[in-house]
Short mmCIF file of C-alpha atoms in Angstrom, two decimals:
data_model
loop_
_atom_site.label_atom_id
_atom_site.label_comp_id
_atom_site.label_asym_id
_atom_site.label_seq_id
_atom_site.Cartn_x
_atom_site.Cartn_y
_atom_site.Cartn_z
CA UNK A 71 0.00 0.00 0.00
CA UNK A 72 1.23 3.40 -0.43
CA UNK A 73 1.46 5.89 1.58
CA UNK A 74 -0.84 8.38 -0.28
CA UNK A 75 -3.48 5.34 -0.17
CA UNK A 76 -2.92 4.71 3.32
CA UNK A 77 -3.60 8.08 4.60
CA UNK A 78 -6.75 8.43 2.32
CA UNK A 79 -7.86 4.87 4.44
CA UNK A 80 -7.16 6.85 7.52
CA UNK A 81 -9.07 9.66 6.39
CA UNK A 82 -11.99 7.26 5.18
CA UNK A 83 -12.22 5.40 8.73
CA UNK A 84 -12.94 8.52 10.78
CA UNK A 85 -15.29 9.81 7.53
CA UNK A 86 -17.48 6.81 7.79
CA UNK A 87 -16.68 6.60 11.97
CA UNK A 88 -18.83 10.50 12.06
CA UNK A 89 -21.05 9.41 8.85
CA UNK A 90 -22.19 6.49 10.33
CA UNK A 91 -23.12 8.61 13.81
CA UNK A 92 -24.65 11.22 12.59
CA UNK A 93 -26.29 10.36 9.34
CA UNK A 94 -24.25 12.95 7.16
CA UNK A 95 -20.64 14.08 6.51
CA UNK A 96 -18.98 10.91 5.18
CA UNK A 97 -18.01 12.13 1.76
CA UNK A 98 -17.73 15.81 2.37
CA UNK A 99 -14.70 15.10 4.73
CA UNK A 100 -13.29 12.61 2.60
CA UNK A 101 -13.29 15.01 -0.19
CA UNK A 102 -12.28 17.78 1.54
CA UNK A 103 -9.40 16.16 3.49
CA UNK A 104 -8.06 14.03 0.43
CA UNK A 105 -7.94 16.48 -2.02
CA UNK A 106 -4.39 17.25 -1.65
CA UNK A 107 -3.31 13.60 -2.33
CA UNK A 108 -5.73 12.81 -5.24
CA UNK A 109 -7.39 15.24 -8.33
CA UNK A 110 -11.08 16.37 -6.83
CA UNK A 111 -12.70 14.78 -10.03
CA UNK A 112 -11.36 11.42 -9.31
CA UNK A 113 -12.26 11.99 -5.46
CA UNK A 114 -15.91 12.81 -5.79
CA UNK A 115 -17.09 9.35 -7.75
CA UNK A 116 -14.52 7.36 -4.94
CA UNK A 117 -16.61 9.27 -2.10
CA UNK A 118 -20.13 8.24 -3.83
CA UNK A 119 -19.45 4.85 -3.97
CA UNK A 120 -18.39 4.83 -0.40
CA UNK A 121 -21.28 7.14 1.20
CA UNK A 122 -23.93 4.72 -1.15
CA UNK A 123 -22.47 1.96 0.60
CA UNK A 124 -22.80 2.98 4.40
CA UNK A 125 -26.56 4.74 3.24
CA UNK A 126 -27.38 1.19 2.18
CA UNK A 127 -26.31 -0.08 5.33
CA UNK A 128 -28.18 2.39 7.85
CA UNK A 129 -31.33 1.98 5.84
CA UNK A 130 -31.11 -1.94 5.33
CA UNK A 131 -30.52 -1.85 9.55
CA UNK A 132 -32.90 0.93 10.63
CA UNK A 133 -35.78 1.48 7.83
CA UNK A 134 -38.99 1.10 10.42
CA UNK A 135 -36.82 4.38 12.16
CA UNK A 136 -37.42 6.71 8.35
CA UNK A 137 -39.41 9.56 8.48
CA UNK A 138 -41.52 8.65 4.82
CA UNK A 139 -43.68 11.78 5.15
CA UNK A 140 -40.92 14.09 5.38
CA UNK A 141 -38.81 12.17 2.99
CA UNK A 142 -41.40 11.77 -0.21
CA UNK A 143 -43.35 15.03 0.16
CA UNK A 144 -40.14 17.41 0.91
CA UNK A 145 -36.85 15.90 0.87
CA UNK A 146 -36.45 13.84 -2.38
CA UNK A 147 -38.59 16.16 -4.66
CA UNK A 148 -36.84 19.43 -4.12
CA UNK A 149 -33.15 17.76 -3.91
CA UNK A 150 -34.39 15.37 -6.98
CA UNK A 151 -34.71 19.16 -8.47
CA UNK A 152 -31.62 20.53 -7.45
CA UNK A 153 -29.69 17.58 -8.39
CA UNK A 154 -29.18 17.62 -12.43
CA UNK A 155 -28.60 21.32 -11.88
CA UNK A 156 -26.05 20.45 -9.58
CA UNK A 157 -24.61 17.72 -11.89
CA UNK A 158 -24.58 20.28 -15.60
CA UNK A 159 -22.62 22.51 -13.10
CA UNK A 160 -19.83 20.30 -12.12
CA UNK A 161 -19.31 19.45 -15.34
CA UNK A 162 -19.02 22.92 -16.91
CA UNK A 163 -18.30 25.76 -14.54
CA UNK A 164 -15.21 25.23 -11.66
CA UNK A 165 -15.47 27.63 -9.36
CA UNK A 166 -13.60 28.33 -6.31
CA UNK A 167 -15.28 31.24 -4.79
CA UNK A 168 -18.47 28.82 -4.78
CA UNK A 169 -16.83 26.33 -2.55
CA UNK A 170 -15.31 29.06 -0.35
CA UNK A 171 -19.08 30.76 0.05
CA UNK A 172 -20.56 27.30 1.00
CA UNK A 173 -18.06 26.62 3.52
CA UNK A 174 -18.26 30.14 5.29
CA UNK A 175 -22.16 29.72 4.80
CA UNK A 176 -22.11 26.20 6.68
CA UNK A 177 -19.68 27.43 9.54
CA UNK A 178 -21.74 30.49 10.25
CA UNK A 179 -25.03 28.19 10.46
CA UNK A 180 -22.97 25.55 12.83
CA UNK A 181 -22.42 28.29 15.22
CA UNK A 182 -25.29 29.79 15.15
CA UNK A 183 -27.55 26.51 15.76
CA UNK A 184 -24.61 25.59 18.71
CA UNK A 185 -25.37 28.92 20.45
CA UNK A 186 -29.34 28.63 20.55
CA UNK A 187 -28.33 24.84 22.04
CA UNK A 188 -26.26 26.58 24.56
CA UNK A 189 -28.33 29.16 25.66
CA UNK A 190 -31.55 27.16 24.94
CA UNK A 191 -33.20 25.45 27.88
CA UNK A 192 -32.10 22.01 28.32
CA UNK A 193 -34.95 20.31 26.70
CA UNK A 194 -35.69 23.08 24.16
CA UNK A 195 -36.81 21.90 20.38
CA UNK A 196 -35.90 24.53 17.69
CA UNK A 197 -39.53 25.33 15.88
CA UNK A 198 -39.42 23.11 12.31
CA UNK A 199 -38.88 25.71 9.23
CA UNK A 200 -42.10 26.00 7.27
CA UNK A 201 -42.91 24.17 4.11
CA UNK A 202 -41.19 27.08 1.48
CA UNK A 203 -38.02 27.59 3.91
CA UNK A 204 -37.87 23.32 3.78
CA UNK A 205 -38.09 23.50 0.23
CA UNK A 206 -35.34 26.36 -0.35
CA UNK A 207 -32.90 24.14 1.82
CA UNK A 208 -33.25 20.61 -0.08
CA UNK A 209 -33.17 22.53 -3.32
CA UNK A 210 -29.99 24.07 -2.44
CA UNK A 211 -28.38 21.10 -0.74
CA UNK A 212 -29.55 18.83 -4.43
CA UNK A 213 -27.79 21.37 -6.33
CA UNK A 214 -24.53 21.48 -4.14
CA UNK A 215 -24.66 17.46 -4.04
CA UNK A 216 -24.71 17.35 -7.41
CA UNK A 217 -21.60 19.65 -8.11
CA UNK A 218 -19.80 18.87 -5.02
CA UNK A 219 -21.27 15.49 -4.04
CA UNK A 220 -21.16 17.87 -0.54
CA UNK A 221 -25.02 19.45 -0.23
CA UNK A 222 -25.29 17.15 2.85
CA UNK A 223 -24.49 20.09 5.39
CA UNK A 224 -27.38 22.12 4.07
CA UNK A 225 -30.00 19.41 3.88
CA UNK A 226 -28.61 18.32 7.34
CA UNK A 227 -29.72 21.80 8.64
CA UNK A 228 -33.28 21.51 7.60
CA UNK A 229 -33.74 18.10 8.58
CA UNK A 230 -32.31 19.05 11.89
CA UNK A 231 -34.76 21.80 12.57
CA UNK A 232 -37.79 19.51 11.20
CA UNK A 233 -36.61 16.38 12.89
CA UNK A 234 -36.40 15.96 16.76
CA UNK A 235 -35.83 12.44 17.14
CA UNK A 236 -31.69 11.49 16.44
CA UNK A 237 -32.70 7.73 14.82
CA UNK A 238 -34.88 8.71 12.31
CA UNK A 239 -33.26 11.69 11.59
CA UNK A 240 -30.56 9.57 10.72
CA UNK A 241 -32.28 6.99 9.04
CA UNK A 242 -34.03 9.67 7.08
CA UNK A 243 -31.02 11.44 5.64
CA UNK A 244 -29.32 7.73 5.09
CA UNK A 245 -32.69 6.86 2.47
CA UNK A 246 -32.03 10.32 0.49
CA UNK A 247 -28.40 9.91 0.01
CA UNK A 248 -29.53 6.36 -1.22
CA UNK A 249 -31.41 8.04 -3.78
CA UNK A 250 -29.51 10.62 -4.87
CA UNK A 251 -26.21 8.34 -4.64
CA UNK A 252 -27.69 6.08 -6.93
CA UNK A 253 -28.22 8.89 -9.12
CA UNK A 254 -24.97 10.40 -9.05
CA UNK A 255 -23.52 6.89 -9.88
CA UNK A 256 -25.13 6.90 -13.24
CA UNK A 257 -24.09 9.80 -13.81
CA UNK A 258 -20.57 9.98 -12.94
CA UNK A 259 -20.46 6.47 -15.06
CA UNK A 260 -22.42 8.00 -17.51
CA UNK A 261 -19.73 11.15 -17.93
CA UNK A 262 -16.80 8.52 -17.57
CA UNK A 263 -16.11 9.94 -14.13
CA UNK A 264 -16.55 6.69 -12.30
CA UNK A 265 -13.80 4.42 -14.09
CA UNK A 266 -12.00 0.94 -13.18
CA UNK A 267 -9.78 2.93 -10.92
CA UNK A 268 -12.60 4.34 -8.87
CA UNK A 269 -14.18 1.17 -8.36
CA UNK A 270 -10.87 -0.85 -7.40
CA UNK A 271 -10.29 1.85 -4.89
CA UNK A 272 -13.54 1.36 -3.70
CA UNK A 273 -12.97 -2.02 -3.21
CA UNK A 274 -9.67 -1.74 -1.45
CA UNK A 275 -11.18 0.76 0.85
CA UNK A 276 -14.58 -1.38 1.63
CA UNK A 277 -12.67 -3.06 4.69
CA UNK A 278 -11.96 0.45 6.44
CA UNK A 279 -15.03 1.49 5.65
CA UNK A 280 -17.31 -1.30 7.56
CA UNK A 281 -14.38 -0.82 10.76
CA UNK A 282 -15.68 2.67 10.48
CA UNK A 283 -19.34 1.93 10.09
CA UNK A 284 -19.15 -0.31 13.08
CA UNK A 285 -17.49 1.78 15.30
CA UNK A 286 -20.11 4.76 14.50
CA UNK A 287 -22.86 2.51 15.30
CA UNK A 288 -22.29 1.94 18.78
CA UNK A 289 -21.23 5.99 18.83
CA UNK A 290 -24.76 6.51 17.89
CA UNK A 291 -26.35 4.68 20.10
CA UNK A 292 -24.59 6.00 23.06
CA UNK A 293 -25.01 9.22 22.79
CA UNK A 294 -27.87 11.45 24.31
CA UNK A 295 -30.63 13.18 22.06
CA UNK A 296 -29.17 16.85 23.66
CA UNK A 297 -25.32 15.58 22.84
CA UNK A 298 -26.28 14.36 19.89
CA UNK A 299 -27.76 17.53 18.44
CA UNK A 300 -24.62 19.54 19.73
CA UNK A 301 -22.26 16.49 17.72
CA UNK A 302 -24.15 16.70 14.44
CA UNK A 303 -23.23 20.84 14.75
CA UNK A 304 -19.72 20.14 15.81
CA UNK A 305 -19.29 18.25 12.46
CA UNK A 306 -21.13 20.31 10.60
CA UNK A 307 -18.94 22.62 11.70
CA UNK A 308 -15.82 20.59 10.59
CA UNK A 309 -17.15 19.92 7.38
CA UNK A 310 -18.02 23.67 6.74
CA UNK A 311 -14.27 24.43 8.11
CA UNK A 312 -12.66 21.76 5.39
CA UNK A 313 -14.74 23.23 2.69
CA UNK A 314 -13.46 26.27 3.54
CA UNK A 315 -9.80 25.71 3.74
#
């Protein structure tokens, strides 16, 4: 193995480790922190493959735990919108100044939504955002996912204000990023993005990936529904910092 390979397996543990806890953030940081070992065009289809595969997991283990109303009516429309305009971007326009306006955009929501969990009362629920805010959110977070494969942190807002309950809020986010990973897949094949390469690094990097998702799992479980809300806007934090930088 070399050594570029063995950091990126590094870097994939602790991806899928946080994915597989909070729902959201595996390929983001694996994107993000990789990108100085491999091209971000090769990354992005490597990352898909790898976030379809721990989705497919979470939902397979914990589909009874999906919010269905939220996901059909809200969730996979408005992303299912954003998404092709997402895609037609990544494959014409490159821009920089995007990427840096996301990440700034993400960190200023993470500290926002930490300081009304810090100064809210313990048991405080943020109110959900109403049906046209929801919709703005998923449509921005499809269009991000499909340039970036990193909308996650902005569909993981709204879902975090609309729902309380850290297992299906979880489970929830795993079924989109099902969908839309699916998606992206055919795509990225279509495009002759997603080559031999990406899939033989997929492969080699399935192992890490499961030590990861296993580890996550029992992270999940342990932690408190207040600690748990505060740790999903830690690393969305993280992965607004890495976009960032």
């Amino acid at each position: 193995m070399n050594v570029d390979l063995a950091i990126l397996s590094v870097i994939v543990f602790f991806a899928s480790l946080l994915g597989t806890a909070t729902g959201f953030g595996g390929a983001i940081l694996i994107v993000a922190l990789a990108v100085h070992l491999y091209p971000v065009q090769f990354l992005v289809p490597v990352a898909v493959l790898l976030n379809l595969a721990l989705s497919v997991y979470l939902v397979a283990r914990n589909h009874s735990r999906i919010d269905r109303k939220l996901l059909f009516r809200q969730m996979l429309p408005f992303t299912a919108i954003g998404l092709p305009l997402g895609l037609v971007l990544f494959n014409l326009v490159k821009s920089r100044s995007l990427e840096l306006a996301l990440g700034a955009f993400i960190i200023c929501l993470s500290i926002l939504e930490l300081i009304v969990l810090f100064l809210s009362e313990r048991d405080a629920v943020r109110k959900p955002m109403s049906a046209s805010q929801s919709a703005f959110w998923y449509l921005a977070g499809g269009i991000m996912e499909g340039m970036y494969a990193s909308g996650g942190p902005l569909v993981v807002y709204c879902a975090g204000r609309n729902i309380p309950d850290k297992s299906a809020f979880r489970s929830t986010l795993a079924a989109l990023w099902v969908s839309l990973g699916i998606v992206l897949v055919i795509s990225h094949t279509a495009t002759g993005k997603l080559t031999v390469g990406s899939v033989w690094y997929f492969v080699v990097l399935l192992p890490v990936l499961a030590a990861g998702v296993a580890i996550g799992d029992r992270l999940h479980d342990l932690l408190p529904e207040r600690s748990f809300r505060i740790f999903v806007y830690v690393i969305l934090l993280i992965t607004g910092a890495t976009t960032f930088i």
